[in-house]
PDB file of C-alpha atoms in Angstrom:
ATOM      1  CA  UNK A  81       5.551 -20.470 -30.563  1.00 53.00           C
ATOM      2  CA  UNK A  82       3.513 -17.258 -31.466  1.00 49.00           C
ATOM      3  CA  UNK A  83       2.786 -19.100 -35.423  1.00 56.00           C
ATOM      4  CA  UNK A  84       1.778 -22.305 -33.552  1.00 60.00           C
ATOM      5  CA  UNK A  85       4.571 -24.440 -34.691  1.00 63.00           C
ATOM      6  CA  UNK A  86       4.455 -26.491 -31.671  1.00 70.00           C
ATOM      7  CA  UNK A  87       6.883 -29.177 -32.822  1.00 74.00           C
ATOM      8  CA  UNK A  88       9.420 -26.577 -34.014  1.00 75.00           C
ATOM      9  CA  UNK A  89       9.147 -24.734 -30.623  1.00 71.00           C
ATOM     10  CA  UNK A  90       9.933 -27.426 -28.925  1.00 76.00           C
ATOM     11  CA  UNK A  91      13.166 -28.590 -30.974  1.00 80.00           C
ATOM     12  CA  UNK A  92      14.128 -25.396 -30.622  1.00 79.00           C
ATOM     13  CA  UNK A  93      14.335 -24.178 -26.945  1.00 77.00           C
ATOM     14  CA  UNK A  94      15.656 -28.306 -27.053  1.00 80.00           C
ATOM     15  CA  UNK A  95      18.827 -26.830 -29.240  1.00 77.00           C
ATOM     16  CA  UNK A  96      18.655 -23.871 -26.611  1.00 77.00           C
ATOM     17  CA  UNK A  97      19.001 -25.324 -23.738  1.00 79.00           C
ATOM     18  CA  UNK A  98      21.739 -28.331 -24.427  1.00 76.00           C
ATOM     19  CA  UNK A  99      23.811 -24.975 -25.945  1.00 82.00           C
ATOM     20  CA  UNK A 100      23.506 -23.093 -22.582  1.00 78.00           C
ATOM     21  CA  UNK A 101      22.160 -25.613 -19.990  1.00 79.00           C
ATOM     22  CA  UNK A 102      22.424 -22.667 -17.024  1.00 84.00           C
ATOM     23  CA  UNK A 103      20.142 -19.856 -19.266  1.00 88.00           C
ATOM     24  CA  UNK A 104      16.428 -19.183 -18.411  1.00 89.00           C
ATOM     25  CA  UNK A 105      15.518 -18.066 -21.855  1.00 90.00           C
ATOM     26  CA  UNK A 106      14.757 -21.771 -23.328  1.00 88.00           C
ATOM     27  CA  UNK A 107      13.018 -22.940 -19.819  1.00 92.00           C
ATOM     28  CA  UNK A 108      10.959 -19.889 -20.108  1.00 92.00           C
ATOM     29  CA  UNK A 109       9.726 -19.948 -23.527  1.00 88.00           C
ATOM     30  CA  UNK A 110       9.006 -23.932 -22.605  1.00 90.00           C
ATOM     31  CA  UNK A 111       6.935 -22.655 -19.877  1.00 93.00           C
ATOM     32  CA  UNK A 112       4.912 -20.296 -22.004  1.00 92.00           C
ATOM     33  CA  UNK A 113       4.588 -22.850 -24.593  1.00 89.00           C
ATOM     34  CA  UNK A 114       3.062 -25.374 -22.056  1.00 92.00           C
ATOM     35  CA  UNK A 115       0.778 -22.891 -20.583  1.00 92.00           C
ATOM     36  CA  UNK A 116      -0.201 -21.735 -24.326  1.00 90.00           C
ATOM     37  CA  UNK A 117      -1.551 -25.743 -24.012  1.00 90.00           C
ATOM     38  CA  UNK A 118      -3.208 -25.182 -21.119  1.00 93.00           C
ATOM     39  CA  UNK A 119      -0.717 -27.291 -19.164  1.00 94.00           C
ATOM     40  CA  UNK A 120      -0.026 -24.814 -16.394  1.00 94.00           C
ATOM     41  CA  UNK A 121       0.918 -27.677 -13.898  1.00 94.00           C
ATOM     42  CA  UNK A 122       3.623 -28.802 -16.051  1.00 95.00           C
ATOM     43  CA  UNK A 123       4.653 -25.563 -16.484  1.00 95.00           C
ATOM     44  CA  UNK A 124       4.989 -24.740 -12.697  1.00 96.00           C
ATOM     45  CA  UNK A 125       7.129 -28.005 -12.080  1.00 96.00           C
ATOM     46  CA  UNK A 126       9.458 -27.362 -15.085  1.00 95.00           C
ATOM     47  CA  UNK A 127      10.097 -23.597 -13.713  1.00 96.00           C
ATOM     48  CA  UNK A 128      10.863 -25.210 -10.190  1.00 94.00           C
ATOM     49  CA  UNK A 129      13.011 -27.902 -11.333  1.00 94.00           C
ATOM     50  CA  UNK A 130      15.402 -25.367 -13.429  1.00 93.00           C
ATOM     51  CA  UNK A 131      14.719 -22.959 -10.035  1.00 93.00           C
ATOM     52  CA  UNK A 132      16.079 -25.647  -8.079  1.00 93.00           C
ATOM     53  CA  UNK A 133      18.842 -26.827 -10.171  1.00 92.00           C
ATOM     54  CA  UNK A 134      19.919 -23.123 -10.661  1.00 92.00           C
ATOM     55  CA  UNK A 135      20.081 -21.062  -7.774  1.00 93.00           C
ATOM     56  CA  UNK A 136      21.508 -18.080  -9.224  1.00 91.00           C
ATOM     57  CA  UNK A 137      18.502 -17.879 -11.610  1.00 92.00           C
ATOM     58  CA  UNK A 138      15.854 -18.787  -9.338  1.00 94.00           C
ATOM     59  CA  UNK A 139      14.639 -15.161  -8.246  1.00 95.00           C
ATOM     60  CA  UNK A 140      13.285 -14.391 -11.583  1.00 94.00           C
ATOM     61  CA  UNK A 141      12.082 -18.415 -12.337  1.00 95.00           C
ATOM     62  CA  UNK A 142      10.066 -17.871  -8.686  1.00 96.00           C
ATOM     63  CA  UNK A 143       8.475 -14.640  -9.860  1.00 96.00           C
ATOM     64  CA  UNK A 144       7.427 -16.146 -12.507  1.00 96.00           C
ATOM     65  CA  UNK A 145       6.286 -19.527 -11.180  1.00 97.00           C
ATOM     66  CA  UNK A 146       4.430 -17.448  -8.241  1.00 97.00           C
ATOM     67  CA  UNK A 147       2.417 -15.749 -10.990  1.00 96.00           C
ATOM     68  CA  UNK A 148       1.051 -18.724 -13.284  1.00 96.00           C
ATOM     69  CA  UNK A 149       0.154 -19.830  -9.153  1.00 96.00           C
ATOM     70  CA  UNK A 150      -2.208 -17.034  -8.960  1.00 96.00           C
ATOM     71  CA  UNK A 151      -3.264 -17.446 -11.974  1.00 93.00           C
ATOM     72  CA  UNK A 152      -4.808 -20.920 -11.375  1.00 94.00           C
ATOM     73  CA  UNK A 153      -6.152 -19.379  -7.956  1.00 95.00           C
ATOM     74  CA  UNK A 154      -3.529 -20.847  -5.663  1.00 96.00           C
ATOM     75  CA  UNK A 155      -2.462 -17.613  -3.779  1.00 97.00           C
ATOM     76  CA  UNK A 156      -0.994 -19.337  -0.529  1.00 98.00           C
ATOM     77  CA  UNK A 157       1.179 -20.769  -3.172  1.00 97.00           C
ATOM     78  CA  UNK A 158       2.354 -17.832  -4.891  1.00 97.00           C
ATOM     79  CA  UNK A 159       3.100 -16.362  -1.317  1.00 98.00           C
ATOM     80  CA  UNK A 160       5.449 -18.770  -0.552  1.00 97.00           C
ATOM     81  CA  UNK A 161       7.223 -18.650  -3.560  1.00 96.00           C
ATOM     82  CA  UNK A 162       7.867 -14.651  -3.109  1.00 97.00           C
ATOM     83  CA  UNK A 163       8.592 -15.046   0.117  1.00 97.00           C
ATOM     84  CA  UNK A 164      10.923 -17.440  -0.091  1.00 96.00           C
ATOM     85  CA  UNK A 165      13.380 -14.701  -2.469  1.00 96.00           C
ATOM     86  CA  UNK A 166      15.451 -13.440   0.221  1.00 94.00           C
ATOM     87  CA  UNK A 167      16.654 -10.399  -1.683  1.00 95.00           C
ATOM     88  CA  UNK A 168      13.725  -9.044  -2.485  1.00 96.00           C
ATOM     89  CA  UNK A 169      11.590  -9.477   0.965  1.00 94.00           C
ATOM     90  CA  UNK A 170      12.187  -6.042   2.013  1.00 96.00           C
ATOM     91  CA  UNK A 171      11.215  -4.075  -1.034  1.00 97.00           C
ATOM     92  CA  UNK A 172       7.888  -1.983  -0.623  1.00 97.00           C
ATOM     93  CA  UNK A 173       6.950  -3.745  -3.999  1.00 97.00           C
ATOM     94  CA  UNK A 174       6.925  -7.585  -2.394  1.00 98.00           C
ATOM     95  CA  UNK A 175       6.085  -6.159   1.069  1.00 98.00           C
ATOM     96  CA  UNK A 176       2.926  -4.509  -0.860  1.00 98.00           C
ATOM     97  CA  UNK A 177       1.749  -7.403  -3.072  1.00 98.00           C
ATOM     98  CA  UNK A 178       2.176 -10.082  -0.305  1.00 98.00           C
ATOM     99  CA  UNK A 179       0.083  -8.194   2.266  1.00 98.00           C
ATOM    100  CA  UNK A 180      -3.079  -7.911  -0.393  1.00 98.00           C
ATOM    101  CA  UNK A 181      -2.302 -11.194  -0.946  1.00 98.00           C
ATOM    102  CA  UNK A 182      -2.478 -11.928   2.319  1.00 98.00           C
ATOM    103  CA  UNK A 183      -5.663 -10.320   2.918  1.00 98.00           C
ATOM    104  CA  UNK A 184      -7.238 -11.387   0.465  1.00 96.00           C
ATOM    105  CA  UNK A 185      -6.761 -14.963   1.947  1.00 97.00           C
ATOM    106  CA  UNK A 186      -7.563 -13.671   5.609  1.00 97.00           C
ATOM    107  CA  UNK A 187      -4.205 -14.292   6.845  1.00 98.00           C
ATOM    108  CA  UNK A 188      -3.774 -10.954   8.351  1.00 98.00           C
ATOM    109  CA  UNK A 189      -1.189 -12.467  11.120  1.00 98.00           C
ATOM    110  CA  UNK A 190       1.161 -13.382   7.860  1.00 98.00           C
ATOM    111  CA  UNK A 191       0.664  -9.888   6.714  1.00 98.00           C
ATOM    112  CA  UNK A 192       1.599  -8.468   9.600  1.00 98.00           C
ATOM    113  CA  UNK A 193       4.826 -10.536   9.333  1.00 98.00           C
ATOM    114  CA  UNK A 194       5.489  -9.828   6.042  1.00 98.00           C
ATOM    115  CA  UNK A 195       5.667  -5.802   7.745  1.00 98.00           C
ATOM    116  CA  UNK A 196       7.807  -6.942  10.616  1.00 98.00           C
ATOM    117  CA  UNK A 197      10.258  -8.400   8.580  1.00 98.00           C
ATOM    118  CA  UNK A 198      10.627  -5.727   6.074  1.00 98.00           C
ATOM    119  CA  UNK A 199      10.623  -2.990   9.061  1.00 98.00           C
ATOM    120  CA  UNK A 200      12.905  -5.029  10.647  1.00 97.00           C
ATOM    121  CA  UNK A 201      15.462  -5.090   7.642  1.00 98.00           C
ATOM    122  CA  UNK A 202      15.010  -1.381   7.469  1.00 98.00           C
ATOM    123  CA  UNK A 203      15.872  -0.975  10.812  1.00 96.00           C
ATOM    124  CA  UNK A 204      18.953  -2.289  10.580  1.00 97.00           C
ATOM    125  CA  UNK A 205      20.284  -1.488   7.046  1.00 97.00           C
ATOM    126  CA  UNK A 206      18.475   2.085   6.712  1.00 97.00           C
ATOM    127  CA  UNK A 207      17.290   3.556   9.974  1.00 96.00           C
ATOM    128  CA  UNK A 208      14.555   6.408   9.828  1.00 94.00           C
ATOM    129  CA  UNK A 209      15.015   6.699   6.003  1.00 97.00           C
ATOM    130  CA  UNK A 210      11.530   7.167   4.063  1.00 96.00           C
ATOM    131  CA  UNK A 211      10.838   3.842   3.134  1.00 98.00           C
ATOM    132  CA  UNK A 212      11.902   2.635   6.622  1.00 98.00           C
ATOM    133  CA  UNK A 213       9.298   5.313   7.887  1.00 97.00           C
ATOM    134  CA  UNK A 214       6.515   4.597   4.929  1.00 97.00           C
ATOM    135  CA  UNK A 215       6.444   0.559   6.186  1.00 98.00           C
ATOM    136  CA  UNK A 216       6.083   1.812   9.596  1.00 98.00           C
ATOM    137  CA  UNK A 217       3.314   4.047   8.815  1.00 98.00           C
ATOM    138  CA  UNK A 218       1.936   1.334   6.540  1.00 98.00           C
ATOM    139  CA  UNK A 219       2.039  -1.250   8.868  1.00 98.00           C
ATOM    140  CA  UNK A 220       0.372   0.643  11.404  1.00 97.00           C
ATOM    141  CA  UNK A 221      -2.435   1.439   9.246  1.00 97.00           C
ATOM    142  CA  UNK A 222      -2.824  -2.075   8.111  1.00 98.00           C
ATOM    143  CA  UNK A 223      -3.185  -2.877  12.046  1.00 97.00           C
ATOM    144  CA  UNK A 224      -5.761  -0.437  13.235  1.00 96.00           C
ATOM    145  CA  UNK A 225      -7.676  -1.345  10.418  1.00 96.00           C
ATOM    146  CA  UNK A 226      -7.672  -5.083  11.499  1.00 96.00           C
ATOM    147  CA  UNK A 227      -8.279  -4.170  15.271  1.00 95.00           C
ATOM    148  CA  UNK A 228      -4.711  -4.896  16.286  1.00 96.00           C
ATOM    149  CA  UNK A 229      -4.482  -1.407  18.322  1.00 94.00           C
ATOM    150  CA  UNK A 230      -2.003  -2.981  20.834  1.00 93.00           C
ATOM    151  CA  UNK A 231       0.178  -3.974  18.212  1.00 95.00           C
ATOM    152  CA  UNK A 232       0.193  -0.434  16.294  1.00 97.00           C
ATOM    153  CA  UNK A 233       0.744   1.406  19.403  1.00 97.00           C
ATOM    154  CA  UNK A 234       4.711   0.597  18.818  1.00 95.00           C
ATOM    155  CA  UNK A 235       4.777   0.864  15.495  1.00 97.00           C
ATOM    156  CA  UNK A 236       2.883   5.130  16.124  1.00 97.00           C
ATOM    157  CA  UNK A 237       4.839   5.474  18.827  1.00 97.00           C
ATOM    158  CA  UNK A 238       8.085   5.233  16.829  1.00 96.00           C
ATOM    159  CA  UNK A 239       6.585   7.239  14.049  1.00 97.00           C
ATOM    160  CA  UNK A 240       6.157   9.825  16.993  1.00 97.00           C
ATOM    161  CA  UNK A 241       9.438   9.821  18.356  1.00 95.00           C
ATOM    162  CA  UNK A 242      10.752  10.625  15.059  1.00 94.00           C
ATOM    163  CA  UNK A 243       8.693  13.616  14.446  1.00 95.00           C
ATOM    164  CA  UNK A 244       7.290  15.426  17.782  1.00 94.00           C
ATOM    165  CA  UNK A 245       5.625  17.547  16.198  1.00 92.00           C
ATOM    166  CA  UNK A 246       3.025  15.159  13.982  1.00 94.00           C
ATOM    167  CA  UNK A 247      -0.396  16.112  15.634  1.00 93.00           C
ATOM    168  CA  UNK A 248      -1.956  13.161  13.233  1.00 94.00           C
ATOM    169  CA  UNK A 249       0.687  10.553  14.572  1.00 95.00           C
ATOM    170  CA  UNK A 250       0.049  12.011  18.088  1.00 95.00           C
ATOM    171  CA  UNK A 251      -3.716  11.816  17.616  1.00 94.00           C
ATOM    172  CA  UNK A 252      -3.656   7.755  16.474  1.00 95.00           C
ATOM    173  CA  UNK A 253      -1.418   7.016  19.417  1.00 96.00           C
ATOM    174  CA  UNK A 254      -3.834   8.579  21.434  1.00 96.00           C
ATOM    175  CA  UNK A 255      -6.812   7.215  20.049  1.00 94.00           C
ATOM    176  CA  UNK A 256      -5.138   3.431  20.093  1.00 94.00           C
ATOM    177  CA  UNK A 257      -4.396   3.709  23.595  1.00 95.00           C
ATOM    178  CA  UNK A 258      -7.521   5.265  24.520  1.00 94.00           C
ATOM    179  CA  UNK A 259      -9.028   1.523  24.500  1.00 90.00           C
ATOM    180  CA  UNK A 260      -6.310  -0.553  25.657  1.00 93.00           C
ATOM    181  CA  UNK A 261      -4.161   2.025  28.287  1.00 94.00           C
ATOM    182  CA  UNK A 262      -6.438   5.004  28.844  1.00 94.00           C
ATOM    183  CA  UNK A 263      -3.735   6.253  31.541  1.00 96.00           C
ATOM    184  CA  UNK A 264      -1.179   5.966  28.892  1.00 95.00           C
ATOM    185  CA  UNK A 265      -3.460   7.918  26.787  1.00 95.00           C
ATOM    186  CA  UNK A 266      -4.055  10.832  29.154  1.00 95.00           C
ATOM    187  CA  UNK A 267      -0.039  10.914  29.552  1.00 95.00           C
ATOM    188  CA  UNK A 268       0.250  11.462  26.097  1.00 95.00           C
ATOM    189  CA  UNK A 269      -2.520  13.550  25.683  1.00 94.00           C
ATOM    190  CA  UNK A 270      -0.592  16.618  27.318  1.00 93.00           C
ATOM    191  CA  UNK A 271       1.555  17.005  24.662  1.00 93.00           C
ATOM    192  CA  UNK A 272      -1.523  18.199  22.114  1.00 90.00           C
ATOM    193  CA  UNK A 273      -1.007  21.908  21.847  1.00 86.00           C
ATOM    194  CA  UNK A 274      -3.552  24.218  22.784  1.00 74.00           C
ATOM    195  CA  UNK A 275      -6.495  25.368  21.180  1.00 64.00           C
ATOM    196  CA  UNK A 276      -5.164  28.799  20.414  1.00 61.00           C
ATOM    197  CA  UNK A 277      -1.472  27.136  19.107  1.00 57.00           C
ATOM    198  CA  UNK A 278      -4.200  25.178  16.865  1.00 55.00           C
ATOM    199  CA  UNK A 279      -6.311  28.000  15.499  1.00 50.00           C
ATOM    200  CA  UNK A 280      -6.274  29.359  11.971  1.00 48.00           C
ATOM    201  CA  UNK A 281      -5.402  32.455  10.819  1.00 46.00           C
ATOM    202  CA  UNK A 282      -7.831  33.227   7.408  1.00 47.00           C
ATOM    203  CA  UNK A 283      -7.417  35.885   5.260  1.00 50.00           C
ATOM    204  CA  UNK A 284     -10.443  37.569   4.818  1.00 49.00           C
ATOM    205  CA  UNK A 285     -10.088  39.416   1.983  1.00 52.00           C
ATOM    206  CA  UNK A 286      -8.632  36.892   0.001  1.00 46.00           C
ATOM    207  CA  UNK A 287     -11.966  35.065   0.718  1.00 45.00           C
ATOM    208  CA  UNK A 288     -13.994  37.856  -0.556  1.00 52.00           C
ATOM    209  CA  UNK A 289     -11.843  38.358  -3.366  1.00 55.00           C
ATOM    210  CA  UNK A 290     -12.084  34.616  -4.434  1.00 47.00           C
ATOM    211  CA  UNK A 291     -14.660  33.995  -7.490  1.00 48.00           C
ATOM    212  CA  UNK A 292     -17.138  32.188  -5.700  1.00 45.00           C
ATOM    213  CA  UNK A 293     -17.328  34.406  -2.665  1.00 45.00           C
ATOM    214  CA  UNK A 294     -17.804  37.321  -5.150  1.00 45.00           C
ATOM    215  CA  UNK A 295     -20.198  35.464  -7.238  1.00 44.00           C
ATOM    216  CA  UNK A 296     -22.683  34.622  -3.976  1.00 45.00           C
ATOM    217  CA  UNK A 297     -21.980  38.379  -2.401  1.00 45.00           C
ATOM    218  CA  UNK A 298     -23.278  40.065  -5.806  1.00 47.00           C
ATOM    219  CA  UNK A 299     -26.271  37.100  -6.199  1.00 48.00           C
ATOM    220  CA  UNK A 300     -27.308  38.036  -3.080  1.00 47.00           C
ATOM    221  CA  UNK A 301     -27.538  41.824  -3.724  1.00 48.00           C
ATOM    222  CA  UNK A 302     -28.970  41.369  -6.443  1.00 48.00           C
ATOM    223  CA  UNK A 303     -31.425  38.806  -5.152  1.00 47.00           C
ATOM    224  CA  UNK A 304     -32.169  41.735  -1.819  1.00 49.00           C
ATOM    225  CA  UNK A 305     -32.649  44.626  -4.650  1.00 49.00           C
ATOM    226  CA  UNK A 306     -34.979  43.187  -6.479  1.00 51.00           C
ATOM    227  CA  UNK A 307     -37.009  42.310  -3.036  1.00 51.00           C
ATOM    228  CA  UNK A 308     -36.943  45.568  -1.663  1.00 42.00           C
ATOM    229  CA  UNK A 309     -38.037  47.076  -5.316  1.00 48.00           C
ATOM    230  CA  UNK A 310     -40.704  44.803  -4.882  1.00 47.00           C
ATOM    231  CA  UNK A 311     -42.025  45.015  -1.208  1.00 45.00           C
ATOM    232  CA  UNK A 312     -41.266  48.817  -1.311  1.00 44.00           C
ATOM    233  CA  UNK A 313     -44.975  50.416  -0.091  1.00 46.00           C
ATOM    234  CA  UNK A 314     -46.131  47.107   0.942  1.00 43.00           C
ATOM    235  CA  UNK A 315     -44.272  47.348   3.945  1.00 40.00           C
ATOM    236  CA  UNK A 316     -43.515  50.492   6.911  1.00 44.00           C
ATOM    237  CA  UNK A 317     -41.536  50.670   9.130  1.00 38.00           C
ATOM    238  CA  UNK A 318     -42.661  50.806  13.013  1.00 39.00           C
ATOM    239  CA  UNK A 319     -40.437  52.310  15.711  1.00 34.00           C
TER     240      UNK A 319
END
């Protein structure tokens, strides 16, 4: 394929394929050969056909088949092709490249799916583990981004429960609610810790100490020596 011996290619992954009928190797190198042509639509049915005639194999055949999709600019395409690989719907991987996808078309209630499923696998196969948590957190990003407050309010609430004590959580929940259940919002609200549980203990000296704290402390010194060496009998002092 690569020396441009198109004829020989093609006798070849032939031989290939009537050797090992159920192999993706020779339907994949046919592929590449037809796209090498320029015939991408050829190549897209041939990668279905063996997808569909092969179940087993069709996972990687759709991953490839959803990519030479986006490659001629049909992304809808290519997001129906992922989506439709059951074993891999869940993975922060697909979950990630569908939602740009997604996006990128405008279909943010499709994105928002493609979260709710994966959240929804989580939440049943592996309960408050970090990639359970991560898809939450992701998903209610994604939504307060898009405006969807009322639908991120679960998602932050359930980021909340697990953690108490995450003021940032806390602070979306409160913010999200502050426009669509301000009494909800003032509930939650109390459980902010005070100002003083808030405040910041500095170290001082360790701020003097630090290079550019020294270096501005001695410029200005210098910078006052040099003006009162200068103003000195220019200027008295009046009591």
């Amino acid at each position: 394929m690569f020396t441009n011996q198109v004829d020989q290619c093609r006798k070849l992954t032939a031989s290939l394929r009537s050797q090992n009928s159920e192999h993706p190797l020779p339907v994949l190198i046919q592929a590449a050969q037809l796209c090498r042509e320029k015939q991408h639509a050829k190549a897209i049915d041939l990668l279905q056909e063996f997808s569909d005639q092969n179940p087993a194999r069709a996972p990687i055949l759709k991953l490839v088949t959803a990519q030479l999709n986006l490659a001629q600019g049909n992304v809808m395409k290519a997001c129906v092709l992922l989506r439709s690989i059951e074993e891999l719907q869940h993975k922060p991987g697909m979950v990630s490249a569908l939602v740009t996808m997604y996006s990128h078309e405008e279909d943010i209630d499709s994105a928002i799916e493609v979260f709710c499923q994966a959240i929804h696998w989580y939440q049943n196969q592996q309960p408050a583990s970090a990639t359970h948590l991560s898809l939450v957190r992701e998903a209610a990003n994604f939504k307060l981004k898009y405006g969807r407050k009322k639908e991120a309010i679960s998602d932050l609430e359930q980021l909340w429960r697990q953690n108490p004590k995450d003021i940032h959580t806390l602070a979306q929940l409160i913010s999200a609610c502050s426009l669509v259940d301000p009494e909800k919002a003032k509930v939650l609200s109390k459980h902010l810790p005070s100002s003083d549980a808030m405040s910041f203990k500095v170290d001082v000296e360790v701020l003097e100490n630090s290079h550019g704290a020294t270096y501005v402390r001695r410029k200005a010194a210098k910078v006052t020596g040099e003006n009162l060496q200068k103003e000195q009998g220019s200027w008295q002092l009046t009591f």
